[in-house]
Amino acid sequence: MVALRHQIHAHPELAYEEFVTSDLVAQRLSDWGYEVHRGLAGTGVVGTLRLGSGRRRLGIRADMDALPIQEDSGVPYASRIAGKMHACGHDGHTAILLAAARCMAQARDFDGTLHLIFQPAEEGLGGARRMVEQGLFERFPCDAIFALHNMPGFPVGKFGFKEGPFMASSDSVTVTVTGRGGHGSAPHLAADPVVAAAHIVVALQTIVSRNVDPRDMAVVSVGAIHGGDAPNVIPGSVVMRLTVRAYRPEIRAMLRERITELVQAQAATLGVRAEVDYHWRYPALVNDEAATALARQVALDWLGKEGLMPPLQPLTGSEDFSFMLERCPGSYLIVGNGVGEHHGSGGCMVHNPGYDFNDAMLPIAASYWIQLVRRFLRAAA
């Protein structure tokens, strides 16, 4: 399975382009006796194994897509495709679930239905949402669904759990400020969108500090501003791009309302126009309490307290597994990928050109899935 992980790592594929990866996954599952279904969200793969007469149905999800990053890890199995790499460990997540799939197909020691869901396009393009919209849970009903993610900065193989809101919603906003261009020497003859954009950036910072309860979380960050090419030319327009995050849906809705109102009011005050293109992306990821308690207990019974991380705080990153959790109770957990910067320890942070999944975690995480399946789909005594 390490060799398989390295094979996937060397041949990364971006969102909705996971053709080789999904072929590999489908072939392995078929060889091991799973009923294989393909086509959800284009490159998605679902492997189903039914044993005994149990009526319980369990889903486990792994993501498959890579990122548009040029790899600089130095590993011998580094990406062979320029500008693409597995910089988030989805190659490891896929290998983990395949390793567990093979063992469960050999042992055949559960009673019920197991759905293994290999999802495309987690990285920003909502592969989970598309799978759900195309009938994932109608075709493959689940009583609970689980997923995991590697986490650099924690010891290898330690598991972390969090009930309730665990990851933030993530929305993107494009603001186009349109004025009237002119010569930089005669600003009084122009309607300057650059000055307006600067005022908007400052004003946006008041939303979290003055509209959000300090006991809640919200983020409004301006990540890009583009306007003009020359120092002596006032451009006709400026484009700004924002990321907006929250844990609670009511805060998420309020942020959209206030951002839109504030941007347009600031623009009007300064004699320009502003258009707000608000793109709803990922909702907050909320773990079911009962499912999370079960997931934690499985790790505790198997590894003891030393196998668990300290109590976790919610993360401000986002994850499209949230779309699946909106439709089915379940839990999203994290597994330590190592401490330190060298790739061999797994400590390099994700979305970094030097990142690599830590292979030492593969058998531990795969074994955890096996323990969870056995607990959730208990075989009759």
Short mmCIF file of C-alpha atoms in Angstrom, two decimals:
data_model
loop_
_atom_site.label_atom_id
_atom_site.label_comp_id
_atom_site.label_asym_id
_atom_site.label_seq_id
_atom_site.Cartn_x
_atom_site.Cartn_y
_atom_site.Cartn_z
CA MET A 1 0.00 0.00 0.00
CA VAL A 2 2.97 2.32 0.48
CA ALA A 3 4.00 1.58 -3.10
CA LEU A 4 0.45 2.28 -4.24
CA ARG A 5 0.47 5.59 -2.36
CA HIS A 6 3.72 6.55 -4.05
CA GLN A 7 2.25 5.63 -7.42
CA ILE A 8 -0.71 7.94 -6.84
CA HIS A 9 1.60 10.67 -5.52
CA ALA A 10 3.75 10.56 -8.65
CA HIS A 11 0.71 10.96 -10.91
CA PRO A 12 -1.42 13.72 -9.34
CA GLU A 13 -4.69 14.78 -10.95
CA LEU A 14 -6.66 17.95 -10.31
CA ALA A 15 -10.35 18.27 -9.48
CA TYR A 16 -12.67 16.30 -11.78
CA GLU A 17 -9.63 15.03 -13.69
CA GLU A 18 -8.92 12.01 -11.45
CA PHE A 19 -9.28 9.54 -14.32
CA VAL A 20 -6.17 7.41 -13.67
CA THR A 21 -6.71 7.48 -9.91
CA SER A 22 -10.36 6.47 -10.15
CA ASP A 23 -9.46 3.68 -12.60
CA LEU A 24 -6.91 2.37 -10.10
CA VAL A 25 -9.36 2.57 -7.19
CA ALA A 26 -12.16 0.89 -9.15
CA GLN A 27 -9.90 -1.93 -10.35
CA ARG A 28 -8.56 -2.68 -6.87
CA LEU A 29 -12.03 -2.68 -5.31
CA SER A 30 -13.36 -4.94 -8.05
CA ASP A 31 -10.43 -7.36 -7.63
CA TRP A 32 -11.21 -7.62 -3.91
CA GLY A 33 -14.89 -8.43 -4.43
CA TYR A 34 -16.58 -5.06 -4.00
CA GLU A 35 -19.54 -4.02 -6.12
CA VAL A 36 -18.12 -0.97 -7.90
CA HIS A 37 -20.19 2.02 -9.01
CA ARG A 38 -18.72 4.86 -11.06
CA GLY A 39 -19.81 8.21 -12.47
CA LEU A 40 -21.05 10.25 -9.51
CA ALA A 41 -19.46 13.69 -9.87
CA GLY A 42 -17.75 12.38 -13.00
CA THR A 43 -14.77 10.57 -11.51
CA GLY A 44 -16.26 9.44 -8.21
CA VAL A 45 -16.07 5.77 -7.21
CA VAL A 46 -18.21 3.91 -4.66
CA GLY A 47 -17.33 0.39 -3.58
CA THR A 48 -20.01 -1.61 -1.75
CA LEU A 49 -19.55 -4.78 0.27
CA ARG A 50 -22.59 -6.50 1.82
CA LEU A 51 -22.14 -9.29 4.35
CA GLY A 52 -24.62 -11.20 6.48
CA SER A 53 -28.16 -10.04 7.12
CA GLY A 54 -27.47 -6.88 9.10
CA ARG A 55 -29.45 -3.80 8.14
CA ARG A 56 -26.95 -1.18 9.28
CA ARG A 57 -25.17 0.80 6.57
CA LEU A 58 -21.86 2.58 7.01
CA GLY A 59 -20.12 5.04 4.69
CA ILE A 60 -16.44 6.01 4.74
CA ARG A 61 -15.14 8.70 2.42
CA ALA A 62 -11.68 9.48 1.01
CA ASP A 63 -10.75 12.34 -1.32
CA MET A 64 -8.59 11.83 -4.43
CA ASP A 65 -7.68 15.18 -6.01
CA ALA A 66 -4.37 17.03 -6.03
CA LEU A 67 -3.46 20.73 -6.11
CA PRO A 68 -2.01 23.07 -8.79
CA ILE A 69 1.36 23.39 -7.01
CA GLN A 70 4.88 22.65 -8.28
CA GLU A 71 6.33 20.01 -5.97
CA ASP A 72 9.61 20.66 -4.17
CA SER A 73 9.70 17.79 -1.67
CA GLY A 74 12.77 16.02 -3.05
CA VAL A 75 11.26 12.57 -2.58
CA PRO A 76 12.11 9.94 -5.25
CA TYR A 77 8.41 9.45 -6.04
CA ALA A 78 7.73 13.19 -6.47
CA SER A 79 5.14 14.38 -8.97
CA ARG A 80 6.01 13.67 -12.58
CA ILE A 81 3.48 16.24 -13.80
CA ALA A 82 4.63 19.84 -13.83
CA GLY A 83 2.53 22.21 -11.76
CA LYS A 84 0.52 19.49 -10.00
CA MET A 85 1.16 17.70 -6.72
CA HIS A 86 -0.51 15.91 -3.84
CA ALA A 87 0.15 18.73 -1.40
CA CYS A 88 -2.68 17.86 0.98
CA GLY A 89 -2.27 14.12 1.44
CA HIS A 90 -5.26 12.93 -0.57
CA ASP A 91 -2.98 10.27 -2.04
CA GLY A 92 -2.54 9.03 1.52
CA HIS A 93 -6.25 9.22 2.30
CA THR A 94 -7.00 7.12 -0.78
CA ALA A 95 -4.32 4.57 0.08
CA ILE A 96 -5.57 4.37 3.68
CA LEU A 97 -9.09 3.49 2.60
CA LEU A 98 -7.86 1.04 -0.02
CA ALA A 99 -5.70 -0.70 2.58
CA ALA A 100 -8.69 -0.99 4.90
CA ALA A 101 -10.88 -2.15 1.99
CA ARG A 102 -8.53 -5.00 1.18
CA CYS A 103 -8.31 -6.20 4.79
CA MET A 104 -12.08 -6.03 5.29
CA ALA A 105 -12.73 -7.95 2.09
CA GLN A 106 -10.33 -10.66 3.26
CA ALA A 107 -11.56 -10.87 6.86
CA ARG A 108 -15.28 -10.57 6.03
CA ASP A 109 -16.03 -10.16 9.73
CA PHE A 110 -18.84 -7.63 9.79
CA ASP A 111 -22.59 -7.85 9.36
CA GLY A 112 -24.23 -5.19 7.21
CA THR A 113 -23.45 -2.91 4.27
CA LEU A 114 -20.22 -0.97 3.81
CA HIS A 115 -20.00 1.86 1.27
CA LEU A 116 -16.48 3.16 0.51
CA ILE A 117 -16.78 6.56 -1.17
CA PHE A 118 -13.83 7.89 -3.18
CA GLN A 119 -14.61 11.52 -3.88
CA PRO A 120 -13.19 13.87 -6.51
CA ALA A 121 -12.67 17.61 -6.29
CA GLU A 122 -12.45 18.35 -2.58
CA GLU A 123 -10.03 21.21 -3.19
CA GLY A 124 -12.42 24.10 -3.72
CA LEU A 125 -14.74 22.72 -6.39
CA GLY A 126 -17.26 20.90 -4.23
CA GLY A 127 -16.99 17.29 -5.32
CA ALA A 128 -18.92 16.20 -2.23
CA ARG A 129 -21.78 18.55 -3.05
CA ARG A 130 -21.94 17.24 -6.58
CA MET A 131 -21.99 13.62 -5.40
CA VAL A 132 -24.82 14.42 -2.99
CA GLU A 133 -26.76 16.34 -5.64
CA GLN A 134 -26.41 13.41 -8.04
CA GLY A 135 -27.99 11.00 -5.57
CA LEU A 136 -25.19 9.62 -3.41
CA PHE A 137 -27.37 8.87 -0.41
CA GLU A 138 -30.38 7.82 -2.44
CA ARG A 139 -28.29 5.19 -4.25
CA PHE A 140 -26.06 4.31 -1.28
CA PRO A 141 -28.03 4.98 1.92
CA CYS A 142 -25.91 5.31 5.05
CA ASP A 143 -26.85 5.36 8.71
CA ALA A 144 -23.59 7.20 9.39
CA ILE A 145 -20.63 8.46 7.38
CA PHE A 146 -17.04 9.17 8.43
CA ALA A 147 -13.91 10.73 6.93
CA LEU A 148 -10.42 11.65 8.12
CA HIS A 149 -7.64 14.06 7.26
CA ASN A 150 -3.95 13.94 8.09
CA MET A 151 -2.73 16.79 10.28
CA PRO A 152 0.92 17.90 10.32
CA GLY A 153 2.16 19.14 13.68
CA PHE A 154 0.69 16.24 15.67
CA PRO A 155 2.49 12.96 16.47
CA VAL A 156 2.09 10.25 13.86
CA GLY A 157 -1.03 8.19 14.25
CA LYS A 158 -2.65 10.09 17.10
CA PHE A 159 -6.37 10.69 16.56
CA GLY A 160 -8.33 13.87 17.18
CA PHE A 161 -12.09 14.31 17.54
CA LYS A 162 -14.47 17.25 18.03
CA GLU A 163 -18.26 17.21 18.43
CA GLY A 164 -20.37 19.95 16.87
CA PRO A 165 -18.87 22.69 14.67
CA PHE A 166 -15.37 21.58 13.73
CA MET A 167 -14.51 23.50 10.57
CA ALA A 168 -15.73 26.85 9.28
CA SER A 169 -17.92 27.66 6.34
CA SER A 170 -16.02 29.18 3.41
CA ASP A 171 -17.48 31.67 0.96
CA SER A 172 -15.78 33.74 -1.75
CA VAL A 173 -16.67 37.29 -2.71
CA THR A 174 -15.62 39.29 -5.75
CA VAL A 175 -16.13 43.05 -5.47
CA THR A 176 -15.81 45.15 -8.63
CA VAL A 177 -15.46 48.87 -7.97
CA THR A 178 -16.12 50.95 -11.08
CA GLY A 179 -15.30 54.62 -11.32
CA ARG A 180 -14.02 56.94 -14.04
CA GLY A 181 -10.41 56.69 -15.04
CA GLY A 182 -8.12 59.62 -15.69
CA HIS A 183 -4.64 61.06 -15.49
CA GLY A 184 -2.94 60.82 -12.12
CA SER A 185 -2.07 64.52 -12.33
CA ALA A 186 -5.73 65.53 -12.44
CA PRO A 187 -7.57 63.33 -9.93
CA HIS A 188 -10.39 65.87 -9.63
CA LEU A 189 -11.50 64.93 -13.15
CA ALA A 190 -11.75 61.21 -12.30
CA ALA A 191 -13.83 59.06 -9.95
CA ASP A 192 -11.07 57.06 -8.31
CA PRO A 193 -11.92 53.37 -7.66
CA VAL A 194 -8.53 52.80 -5.99
CA VAL A 195 -9.29 55.20 -3.15
CA ALA A 196 -12.78 53.72 -2.83
CA ALA A 197 -11.35 50.20 -2.69
CA ALA A 198 -8.93 51.29 0.05
CA HIS A 199 -11.81 52.67 2.10
CA ILE A 200 -13.79 49.47 1.55
CA VAL A 201 -10.89 47.31 2.77
CA VAL A 202 -10.63 49.30 6.00
CA ALA A 203 -14.39 49.37 6.51
CA LEU A 204 -14.68 45.60 6.03
CA GLN A 205 -12.52 45.10 9.10
CA THR A 206 -15.25 46.57 11.28
CA ILE A 207 -17.76 43.83 10.43
CA VAL A 208 -16.21 41.16 12.62
CA SER A 209 -15.24 43.58 15.40
CA ARG A 210 -18.60 45.39 15.54
CA ASN A 211 -21.25 43.00 14.17
CA VAL A 212 -20.18 39.59 15.48
CA ASP A 213 -20.53 38.56 19.11
CA PRO A 214 -16.97 38.24 20.50
CA ARG A 215 -17.88 34.73 21.66
CA ASP A 216 -18.51 33.68 18.05
CA MET A 217 -16.04 33.31 15.20
CA ALA A 218 -15.98 35.07 11.85
CA VAL A 219 -13.28 35.92 9.32
CA VAL A 220 -13.41 38.51 6.54
CA SER A 221 -10.10 38.67 4.68
CA VAL A 222 -9.25 40.55 1.50
CA GLY A 223 -6.82 38.31 -0.34
CA ALA A 224 -6.44 40.12 -3.66
CA ILE A 225 -6.77 43.63 -5.09
CA HIS A 226 -6.18 44.30 -8.77
CA GLY A 227 -6.42 47.68 -10.44
CA GLY A 228 -4.28 49.80 -12.71
CA ASP A 229 -0.89 49.31 -14.35
CA ALA A 230 0.87 52.68 -14.24
CA PRO A 231 1.64 55.11 -11.41
CA ASN A 232 0.28 58.12 -13.31
CA VAL A 233 -3.00 56.58 -14.47
CA ILE A 234 -6.17 56.33 -12.39
CA PRO A 235 -7.82 53.11 -13.56
CA GLY A 236 -11.47 52.75 -14.41
CA SER A 237 -12.05 49.82 -12.09
CA VAL A 238 -10.59 47.76 -9.26
CA VAL A 239 -11.39 44.13 -8.48
CA MET A 240 -11.14 42.77 -4.94
CA ARG A 241 -11.45 39.16 -3.80
CA LEU A 242 -12.40 38.10 -0.28
CA THR A 243 -12.70 34.93 1.77
CA VAL A 244 -15.45 34.84 4.42
CA ARG A 245 -15.75 32.21 7.17
CA ALA A 246 -17.97 31.37 10.14
CA TYR A 247 -19.13 28.44 12.25
CA ARG A 248 -22.82 29.34 12.65
CA PRO A 249 -25.23 29.62 9.69
CA GLU A 250 -26.86 32.77 11.09
CA ILE A 251 -23.46 34.46 11.32
CA ARG A 252 -22.68 33.31 7.80
CA ALA A 253 -25.91 34.90 6.49
CA MET A 254 -25.30 38.12 8.42
CA LEU A 255 -21.81 38.44 6.97
CA ARG A 256 -23.19 38.35 3.44
CA GLU A 257 -25.76 41.02 4.26
CA ARG A 258 -23.30 43.35 5.98
CA ILE A 259 -20.54 42.96 3.39
CA THR A 260 -22.95 43.78 0.57
CA GLU A 261 -24.43 46.79 2.39
CA LEU A 262 -21.08 48.17 3.52
CA VAL A 263 -19.36 47.84 0.13
CA GLN A 264 -22.16 49.55 -1.74
CA ALA A 265 -22.51 52.33 0.85
CA GLN A 266 -18.79 53.08 0.81
CA ALA A 267 -18.76 53.16 -2.98
CA ALA A 268 -21.73 55.52 -3.15
CA THR A 269 -20.15 57.85 -0.60
CA LEU A 270 -17.05 58.17 -2.79
CA GLY A 271 -18.87 58.60 -6.09
CA VAL A 272 -18.21 55.19 -7.65
CA ARG A 273 -20.24 52.00 -8.15
CA ALA A 274 -19.64 48.58 -6.66
CA GLU A 275 -20.92 45.18 -7.68
CA VAL A 276 -20.78 42.32 -5.19
CA ASP A 277 -20.64 38.76 -6.53
CA TYR A 278 -21.16 36.58 -3.45
CA HIS A 279 -20.39 32.91 -4.01
CA TRP A 280 -21.68 30.44 -1.41
CA ARG A 281 -19.10 27.68 -1.23
CA TYR A 282 -18.79 25.25 1.69
CA PRO A 283 -21.04 25.26 4.77
CA ALA A 284 -19.56 24.76 8.22
CA LEU A 285 -18.61 21.18 9.02
CA VAL A 286 -20.67 20.03 12.00
CA ASN A 287 -19.93 16.64 13.54
CA ASP A 288 -22.79 14.61 14.95
CA GLU A 289 -22.35 14.15 18.71
CA ALA A 290 -23.30 10.47 18.85
CA ALA A 291 -21.21 9.54 15.80
CA THR A 292 -18.21 11.45 17.16
CA ALA A 293 -18.56 9.81 20.56
CA LEU A 294 -18.53 6.41 18.85
CA ALA A 295 -15.52 7.32 16.71
CA ARG A 296 -13.60 8.52 19.76
CA GLN A 297 -14.51 5.44 21.78
CA VAL A 298 -13.27 3.15 19.02
CA ALA A 299 -9.85 4.84 19.16
CA LEU A 300 -9.83 4.87 22.96
CA ASP A 301 -10.68 1.18 23.27
CA TRP A 302 -8.10 0.26 20.63
CA LEU A 303 -5.16 2.55 21.47
CA GLY A 304 -5.88 3.87 24.95
CA LYS A 305 -5.64 7.52 26.01
CA GLU A 306 -2.13 7.79 24.59
CA GLY A 307 -3.58 7.30 21.11
CA LEU A 308 -5.73 10.44 21.33
CA MET A 309 -4.82 14.09 20.88
CA PRO A 310 -5.75 16.61 23.57
CA PRO A 311 -9.26 18.09 23.21
CA LEU A 312 -9.46 19.95 19.91
CA GLN A 313 -10.62 23.47 19.19
CA PRO A 314 -12.60 24.17 15.99
CA LEU A 315 -10.53 24.89 12.88
CA THR A 316 -11.01 27.90 10.62
CA GLY A 317 -10.22 25.91 7.49
CA SER A 318 -13.07 24.38 5.50
CA GLU A 319 -13.90 20.97 4.06
CA ASP A 320 -16.59 19.91 1.61
CA PHE A 321 -17.34 16.74 3.58
CA SER A 322 -19.70 19.22 5.26
CA PHE A 323 -22.17 18.65 2.41
CA MET A 324 -22.32 14.96 3.24
CA LEU A 325 -22.74 15.67 6.95
CA GLU A 326 -25.70 17.94 6.14
CA ARG A 327 -27.48 14.91 4.71
CA CYS A 328 -26.22 12.09 6.94
CA PRO A 329 -25.03 12.01 10.56
CA GLY A 330 -21.34 11.30 10.92
CA SER A 331 -17.99 12.64 11.96
CA TYR A 332 -14.79 14.05 10.49
CA LEU A 333 -11.61 13.24 12.43
CA ILE A 334 -7.94 14.06 12.11
CA VAL A 335 -4.83 11.89 12.38
CA GLY A 336 -1.37 13.16 13.22
CA ASN A 337 1.05 13.32 10.27
CA GLY A 338 4.18 14.03 12.31
CA VAL A 339 6.06 16.84 14.00
CA GLY A 340 8.97 18.67 12.37
CA GLU A 341 9.76 20.06 8.94
CA HIS A 342 11.50 17.16 7.20
CA HIS A 343 9.17 15.26 4.90
CA GLY A 344 10.09 11.99 6.58
CA SER A 345 8.44 13.17 9.79
CA GLY A 346 5.41 14.55 7.98
CA GLY A 347 5.63 17.88 9.77
CA CYS A 348 5.57 20.18 6.74
CA MET A 349 2.17 21.90 6.54
CA VAL A 350 -0.29 20.98 3.81
CA HIS A 351 -0.59 23.08 0.63
CA ASN A 352 3.18 23.56 0.76
CA PRO A 353 5.51 22.59 -2.14
CA GLY A 354 7.61 20.57 0.32
CA TYR A 355 4.75 18.61 1.88
CA ASP A 356 4.55 14.81 1.82
CA PHE A 357 2.12 12.42 3.45
CA ASN A 358 3.79 10.36 6.17
CA ASP A 359 3.69 6.67 5.23
CA ALA A 360 4.13 5.63 8.87
CA MET A 361 0.55 6.77 9.43
CA LEU A 362 -0.93 4.58 6.68
CA PRO A 363 -1.26 1.26 8.57
CA ILE A 364 -2.46 2.99 11.75
CA ALA A 365 -5.21 4.94 10.01
CA ALA A 366 -6.25 1.95 7.88
CA SER A 367 -6.46 -0.18 11.00
CA TYR A 368 -8.64 2.46 12.61
CA TRP A 369 -11.16 2.21 9.76
CA ILE A 370 -11.22 -1.55 10.26
CA GLN A 371 -11.88 -1.11 13.98
CA LEU A 372 -14.68 1.37 13.25
CA VAL A 373 -16.34 -0.93 10.70
CA ARG A 374 -16.23 -3.86 13.12
CA ARG A 375 -17.75 -1.73 15.88
CA PHE A 376 -20.47 -0.15 13.71
CA LEU A 377 -21.34 -3.31 11.76
CA ARG A 378 -20.99 -5.90 14.49
CA ALA A 379 -21.15 -9.46 13.29
CA ALA A 380 -23.71 -11.64 15.02
CA ALA A 381 -22.20 -13.71 17.84
#
